[in-house]
Amino acid sequence: MEPQIDPATNQPLPPDAIVRVLHITPKVHIYTLPATTPSSSSYLAASWTSLPQNPIFTARLRILETSLSPESDSSPPNLKVDILLESTSTSSSSPAGTAQLFAAAPYTTPAIVTPCSDSSRFFALRVSDPSSGKKASLGIGFEERSDAFDFNLALQECAKSLGFGASGGQPQQQQQQDKKDGEDVKKDWSLKDGETITINLGGKFGRRQQQDKKEEDGGQGKSLNSFALPPPPGGGNGGGGFSLPPPPPSASEARRQKRLSAQQMGFDDGANGEFA
């Protein structure tokens, strides 16, 4: 089995390397950038397309992700992403679908790809020659906005995989090393052998304990007679205050008392007892 070849460097890859195609656009237009471009943050696509001689040719664009084995079991996999510009063969003697590398851009920082300020279909791409190390900037233009959107979305996913994010393009391995170094310098607040912690509550509970103790001491000095119930109210004859009232008089006694009352008031029953 033939070893895999890295398209960006044309060098063989390790046998366990995994290569994935993250994005492909069959046709993009390549432009030369004007020499008067002031900075990488102010690219204008209008300056590329104004002259008919600026387009170089039409190429195929691919984004490849290569995963290499980690250096140790505890290390994360080594990832690298390359943006390839390839010229597809149109000759009848070449096999269909063969492509020749025109330029490669290792995606090591988000600054490798810069969008134009006047069009969402154009980007500035910084390519490099792996053999000589020379670098150059080229303009690429997509015919459809959907292709440009997919290209930009694939770059965002690559940035997350490589750990760029908010760190400004810092590689993931460097971020993990910085995090590890930060954990090493953290202070150790754990108790050593023989160390103790003293907590001073400021006498908050001491006053309450003293008050409870005083109440307990005062309660022990009192006689048990202080808990005796007072005597019930009653009359002065010493017979107790719970004497029952006398029973009501009978009917004959009531008539007798009524008759006596009438006689005392001067009434007479009469000879025949008609007033009885």
CSV table of N, CA and C in Angstrom, one decimal, residues 11-101:
chain,number,residue,atom,x,y,z
A,11,GLN,N,4.9,15.6,0.6
A,11,GLN,CA,5.7,14.7,1.4
A,11,GLN,C,4.8,13.6,1.9
A,12,PRO,N,5.3,12.4,2.1
A,12,PRO,CA,4.5,11.3,2.6
A,12,PRO,C,4.1,11.5,4.1
A,13,LEU,N,2.9,11.1,4.4
A,13,LEU,CA,2.3,11.2,5.7
A,13,LEU,C,2.5,9.9,6.5
A,14,PRO,N,2.4,10.0,7.8
A,14,PRO,CA,2.5,8.7,8.6
A,14,PRO,C,1.3,7.8,8.2
A,15,PRO,N,1.5,6.5,8.4
A,15,PRO,CA,0.5,5.5,8.0
A,15,PRO,C,-0.8,5.7,8.8
A,16,ASP,N,-0.8,6.2,10.0
A,16,ASP,CA,-2.0,6.4,10.8
A,16,ASP,C,-2.6,7.8,10.6
A,17,ALA,N,-2.1,8.6,9.7
A,17,ALA,CA,-2.7,9.9,9.5
A,17,ALA,C,-4.1,9.8,8.9
A,18,ILE,N,-4.9,10.8,9.3
A,18,ILE,CA,-6.3,10.8,8.8
A,18,ILE,C,-6.5,12.2,8.1
A,19,VAL,N,-6.9,12.1,6.8
A,19,VAL,CA,-7.1,13.3,6.0
A,19,VAL,C,-8.6,13.5,5.7
A,20,ARG,N,-9.1,14.6,6.0
A,20,ARG,CA,-10.6,14.9,5.7
A,20,ARG,C,-10.7,16.1,4.8
A,21,VAL,N,-11.6,16.1,3.8
A,21,VAL,CA,-11.9,17.2,3.0
A,21,VAL,C,-13.1,18.0,3.7
A,22,LEU,N,-12.8,19.2,4.2
A,22,LEU,CA,-13.8,20.0,4.9
A,22,LEU,C,-14.6,20.8,3.9
A,23,HIS,N,-14.1,21.2,2.8
A,23,HIS,CA,-14.8,22.1,1.9
A,23,HIS,C,-14.1,22.0,0.5
A,24,ILE,N,-15.0,22.1,-0.5
A,24,ILE,CA,-14.5,22.1,-1.9
A,24,ILE,C,-15.4,22.9,-2.8
A,25,THR,N,-14.7,23.8,-3.5
A,25,THR,CA,-15.4,24.6,-4.5
A,25,THR,C,-14.8,24.3,-5.9
A,26,PRO,N,-15.5,23.8,-6.9
A,26,PRO,CA,-14.9,23.5,-8.1
A,26,PRO,C,-14.2,24.6,-8.9
A,27,LYS,N,-14.8,25.8,-8.7
A,27,LYS,CA,-14.3,26.9,-9.5
A,27,LYS,C,-14.2,28.2,-8.7
A,28,VAL,N,-13.0,28.7,-8.6
A,28,VAL,CA,-12.8,30.1,-8.0
A,28,VAL,C,-11.8,30.8,-8.9
A,29,HIS,N,-11.9,32.1,-8.9
A,29,HIS,CA,-11.1,32.9,-9.8
A,29,HIS,C,-9.9,33.5,-8.9
A,30,ILE,N,-8.7,33.4,-9.5
A,30,ILE,CA,-7.5,33.8,-8.8
A,30,ILE,C,-7.1,35.1,-9.4
A,31,TYR,N,-6.7,36.1,-8.5
A,31,TYR,CA,-6.3,37.4,-8.9
A,31,TYR,C,-5.0,37.8,-8.3
A,32,THR,N,-4.3,38.6,-9.0
A,32,THR,CA,-3.1,39.2,-8.4
A,32,THR,C,-3.5,40.5,-7.7
A,33,LEU,N,-2.9,40.7,-6.6
A,33,LEU,CA,-3.2,41.9,-5.8
A,33,LEU,C,-2.4,43.1,-6.2
A,34,PRO,N,-3.0,44.3,-6.2
A,34,PRO,CA,-2.2,45.5,-6.6
A,34,PRO,C,-1.0,45.7,-5.6
A,35,ALA,N,0.0,46.2,-6.1
A,35,ALA,CA,1.2,46.5,-5.2
A,35,ALA,C,1.0,47.6,-4.3
A,36,THR,N,-0.1,48.4,-4.5
A,36,THR,CA,-0.3,49.6,-3.7
A,36,THR,C,-1.3,49.3,-2.5
A,37,THR,N,-1.5,48.0,-2.3
A,37,THR,CA,-2.4,47.7,-1.2
A,37,THR,C,-1.8,48.1,0.1
A,38,PRO,N,-2.5,49.0,0.9
A,38,PRO,CA,-1.8,49.6,2.1
A,38,PRO,C,-1.7,48.6,3.2
A,39,SER,N,-2.7,47.8,3.5
A,39,SER,CA,-2.6,46.9,4.6
A,39,SER,C,-3.5,45.7,4.4
A,40,SER,N,-3.4,44.7,5.2
A,40,SER,CA,-4.2,43.5,5.0
A,40,SER,C,-5.6,43.7,5.5
A,41,SER,N,-5.9,44.8,6.2
A,41,SER,CA,-7.2,45.1,6.7
A,41,SER,C,-8.1,45.9,5.8
A,42,SER,N,-7.6,46.3,4.6
A,42,SER,CA,-8.3,47.2,3.7
A,42,SER,C,-8.3,46.7,2.3
A,43,TYR,N,-8.5,45.4,2.1
A,43,TYR,CA,-8.6,44.9,0.7
A,43,TYR,C,-9.9,45.3,0.1
A,44,LEU,N,-9.8,45.7,-1.2
A,44,LEU,CA,-11.0,46.0,-2.0
A,44,LEU,C,-11.0,45.2,-3.2
A,45,ALA,N,-12.1,44.4,-3.4
A,45,ALA,CA,-12.2,43.6,-4.6
A,45,ALA,C,-12.3,44.4,-5.8
A,46,ALA,N,-12.8,45.6,-5.7
A,46,ALA,CA,-13.0,46.4,-6.9
A,46,ALA,C,-11.6,46.7,-7.6
A,47,SER,N,-10.6,46.8,-6.8
A,47,SER,CA,-9.2,47.1,-7.4
A,47,SER,C,-8.7,45.8,-8.1
A,48,TRP,N,-9.2,44.7,-7.8
A,48,TRP,CA,-8.7,43.5,-8.5
A,48,TRP,C,-9.4,43.3,-9.8
A,49,THR,N,-10.7,43.5,-9.8
A,49,THR,CA,-11.5,43.2,-11.0
A,49,THR,C,-11.6,44.3,-12.0
A,50,SER,N,-11.1,45.5,-11.7
A,50,SER,CA,-11.2,46.6,-12.6
A,50,SER,C,-10.3,46.4,-13.9
A,51,LEU,N,-9.2,45.7,-13.7
A,51,LEU,CA,-8.3,45.5,-14.9
A,51,LEU,C,-8.5,44.1,-15.4
A,52,PRO,N,-8.7,43.9,-16.7
A,52,PRO,CA,-8.9,42.5,-17.2
A,52,PRO,C,-7.7,41.6,-17.1
A,53,GLN,N,-6.5,42.2,-17.0
A,53,GLN,CA,-5.3,41.3,-16.9
A,53,GLN,C,-5.0,40.8,-15.5
A,54,ASN,N,-5.8,41.2,-14.5
A,54,ASN,CA,-5.5,40.8,-13.1
A,54,ASN,C,-5.9,39.3,-12.9
A,55,PRO,N,-7.0,38.8,-13.4
A,55,PRO,CA,-7.2,37.3,-13.2
A,55,PRO,C,-6.1,36.5,-13.7
A,56,ILE,N,-5.6,35.5,-12.9
A,56,ILE,CA,-4.6,34.6,-13.3
A,56,ILE,C,-5.2,33.4,-14.0
A,57,PHE,N,-6.0,32.7,-13.3
A,57,PHE,CA,-6.7,31.6,-13.9
A,57,PHE,C,-7.8,31.2,-13.0
A,58,THR,N,-8.5,30.1,-13.4
A,58,THR,CA,-9.6,29.5,-12.5
A,58,THR,C,-9.1,28.2,-11.9
A,59,ALA,N,-9.3,28.1,-10.6
A,59,ALA,CA,-8.7,26.9,-9.9
A,59,ALA,C,-9.8,26.3,-9.1
A,60,ARG,N,-9.5,25.1,-8.6
A,60,ARG,CA,-10.3,24.4,-7.6
A,60,ARG,C,-9.8,24.7,-6.2
A,61,LEU,N,-10.7,25.0,-5.3
A,61,LEU,CA,-10.3,25.3,-3.9
A,61,LEU,C,-10.8,24.1,-3.0
A,62,ARG,N,-9.8,23.7,-2.2
A,62,ARG,CA,-10.2,22.6,-1.2
A,62,ARG,C,-9.6,23.0,0.2
A,63,ILE,N,-10.3,22.6,1.2
A,63,ILE,CA,-9.8,22.7,2.6
A,63,ILE,C,-9.6,21.3,3.1
A,64,LEU,N,-8.4,21.0,3.5
A,64,LEU,CA,-8.0,19.7,4.0
A,64,LEU,C,-7.6,19.8,5.5
A,65,GLU,N,-8.1,18.8,6.3
A,65,GLU,CA,-7.7,18.7,7.7
A,65,GLU,C,-7.0,17.4,7.8
A,66,THR,N,-5.8,17.5,8.4
A,66,THR,CA,-4.9,16.3,8.6
A,66,THR,C,-4.7,16.1,10.1
A,67,SER,N,-5.1,14.9,10.5
A,67,SER,CA,-4.9,14.5,11.9
A,67,SER,C,-3.8,13.5,12.1
A,68,LEU,N,-2.8,13.9,12.9
A,68,LEU,CA,-1.6,13.1,13.1
A,68,LEU,C,-1.7,12.5,14.5
A,69,SER,N,-1.0,11.4,14.7
A,69,SER,CA,-0.9,10.8,16.0
A,69,SER,C,-0.3,11.7,17.1
A,70,PRO,N,-0.8,11.7,18.3
A,70,PRO,CA,-0.2,12.5,19.3
A,70,PRO,C,1.2,12.0,19.7
A,71,GLU,N,1.9,12.9,20.3
A,71,GLU,CA,3.3,12.5,20.8
A,71,GLU,C,3.2,11.6,22.0
A,72,SER,N,2.2,11.7,22.8
A,72,SER,CA,2.0,10.8,23.9
A,72,SER,C,0.5,10.5,24.1
A,73,ASP,N,0.2,9.5,25.0
A,73,ASP,CA,-1.2,9.1,25.1
A,73,ASP,C,-2.0,10.3,25.8
A,74,SER,N,-1.4,11.1,26.6
A,74,SER,CA,-2.1,12.2,27.3
A,74,SER,C,-2.2,13.4,26.4
A,75,SER,N,-1.5,13.5,25.3
A,75,SER,CA,-1.5,14.7,24.5
A,75,SER,C,-2.7,14.6,23.5
A,76,PRO,N,-3.3,15.7,23.1
A,76,PRO,CA,-4.3,15.7,22.1
A,76,PRO,C,-3.7,15.4,20.7
A,77,PRO,N,-4.6,15.0,19.7
A,77,PRO,CA,-4.1,14.8,18.4
A,77,PRO,C,-3.6,16.0,17.7
A,78,ASN,N,-2.6,15.9,16.9
A,78,ASN,CA,-2.0,17.0,16.2
A,78,ASN,C,-2.8,17.3,14.9
A,79,LEU,N,-3.4,18.5,14.8
A,79,LEU,CA,-4.2,18.8,13.7
A,79,LEU,C,-3.5,19.9,12.9
A,80,LYS,N,-3.7,19.8,11.6
A,80,LYS,CA,-3.3,20.9,10.7
A,80,LYS,C,-4.3,21.0,9.6
A,81,VAL,N,-4.5,22.3,9.1
A,81,VAL,CA,-5.5,22.6,8.1
A,81,VAL,C,-4.7,23.3,7.0
A,82,ASP,N,-5.0,22.9,5.7
A,82,ASP,CA,-4.4,23.6,4.6
A,82,ASP,C,-5.5,24.0,3.6
A,83,ILE,N,-5.3,25.1,3.0
A,83,ILE,CA,-6.2,25.6,1.9
A,83,ILE,C,-5.4,25.5,0.6
A,84,LEU,N,-6.0,24.7,-0.3
A,84,LEU,CA,-5.3,24.3,-1.5
A,84,LEU,C,-5.9,25.0,-2.7
A,85,LEU,N,-5.1,25.6,-3.6
A,85,LEU,CA,-5.6,26.0,-4.9
A,85,LEU,C,-5.0,25.1,-5.9
A,86,GLU,N,-5.8,24.4,-6.7
A,86,GLU,CA,-5.4,23.4,-7.6
A,86,GLU,C,-5.9,23.7,-9.0
A,87,SER,N,-5.1,23.4,-10.0
A,87,SER,CA,-5.5,23.6,-11.4
A,87,SER,C,-5.9,22.2,-11.9
A,88,THR,N,-7.2,22.1,-12.3
A,88,THR,CA,-7.7,20.8,-12.8
A,88,THR,C,-7.2,20.6,-14.2
A,89,SER,N,-6.9,19.4,-14.6
A,89,SER,CA,-6.4,19.0,-15.9
A,89,SER,C,-7.5,18.9,-16.9
A,90,THR,N,-7.3,19.5,-18.1
A,90,THR,CA,-8.3,19.4,-19.1
A,90,THR,C,-7.8,18.7,-20.4
A,91,SER,N,-6.6,18.2,-20.3
A,91,SER,CA,-6.0,17.5,-21.5
A,91,SER,C,-6.6,16.1,-21.5
A,92,SER,N,-6.7,15.6,-22.8
A,92,SER,CA,-7.2,14.3,-23.0
A,92,SER,C,-6.3,13.2,-22.5
A,93,SER,N,-5.0,13.5,-22.4
A,93,SER,CA,-4.0,12.5,-22.0
A,93,SER,C,-4.0,12.3,-20.5
A,94,SER,N,-4.5,13.3,-19.7
A,94,SER,CA,-4.5,13.1,-18.2
A,94,SER,C,-5.8,12.5,-17.8
A,95,PRO,N,-5.7,11.7,-16.7
A,95,PRO,CA,-6.9,11.1,-16.2
A,95,PRO,C,-7.9,12.2,-15.7
A,96,ALA,N,-9.2,11.8,-15.8
A,96,ALA,CA,-10.2,12.8,-15.4
A,96,ALA,C,-10.1,13.0,-13.9
A,97,GLY,N,-10.3,14.2,-13.4
A,97,GLY,CA,-10.3,14.5,-12.0
A,97,GLY,C,-8.9,14.8,-11.4
A,98,THR,N,-7.8,14.6,-12.1
A,98,THR,CA,-6.5,14.9,-11.6
A,98,THR,C,-6.3,16.4,-11.5
A,99,ALA,N,-5.6,16.8,-10.4
A,99,ALA,CA,-5.3,18.2,-10.1
A,99,ALA,C,-3.9,18.4,-9.8
A,100,GLN,N,-3.4,19.5,-10.1
A,100,GLN,CA,-2.0,19.9,-9.8
A,100,GLN,C,-2.0,21.1,-8.9
A,101,LEU,N,-1.2,20.9,-7.8
A,101,LEU,CA,-1.2,22.0,-6.8
A,101,LEU,C,-0.6,23.3,-7.4
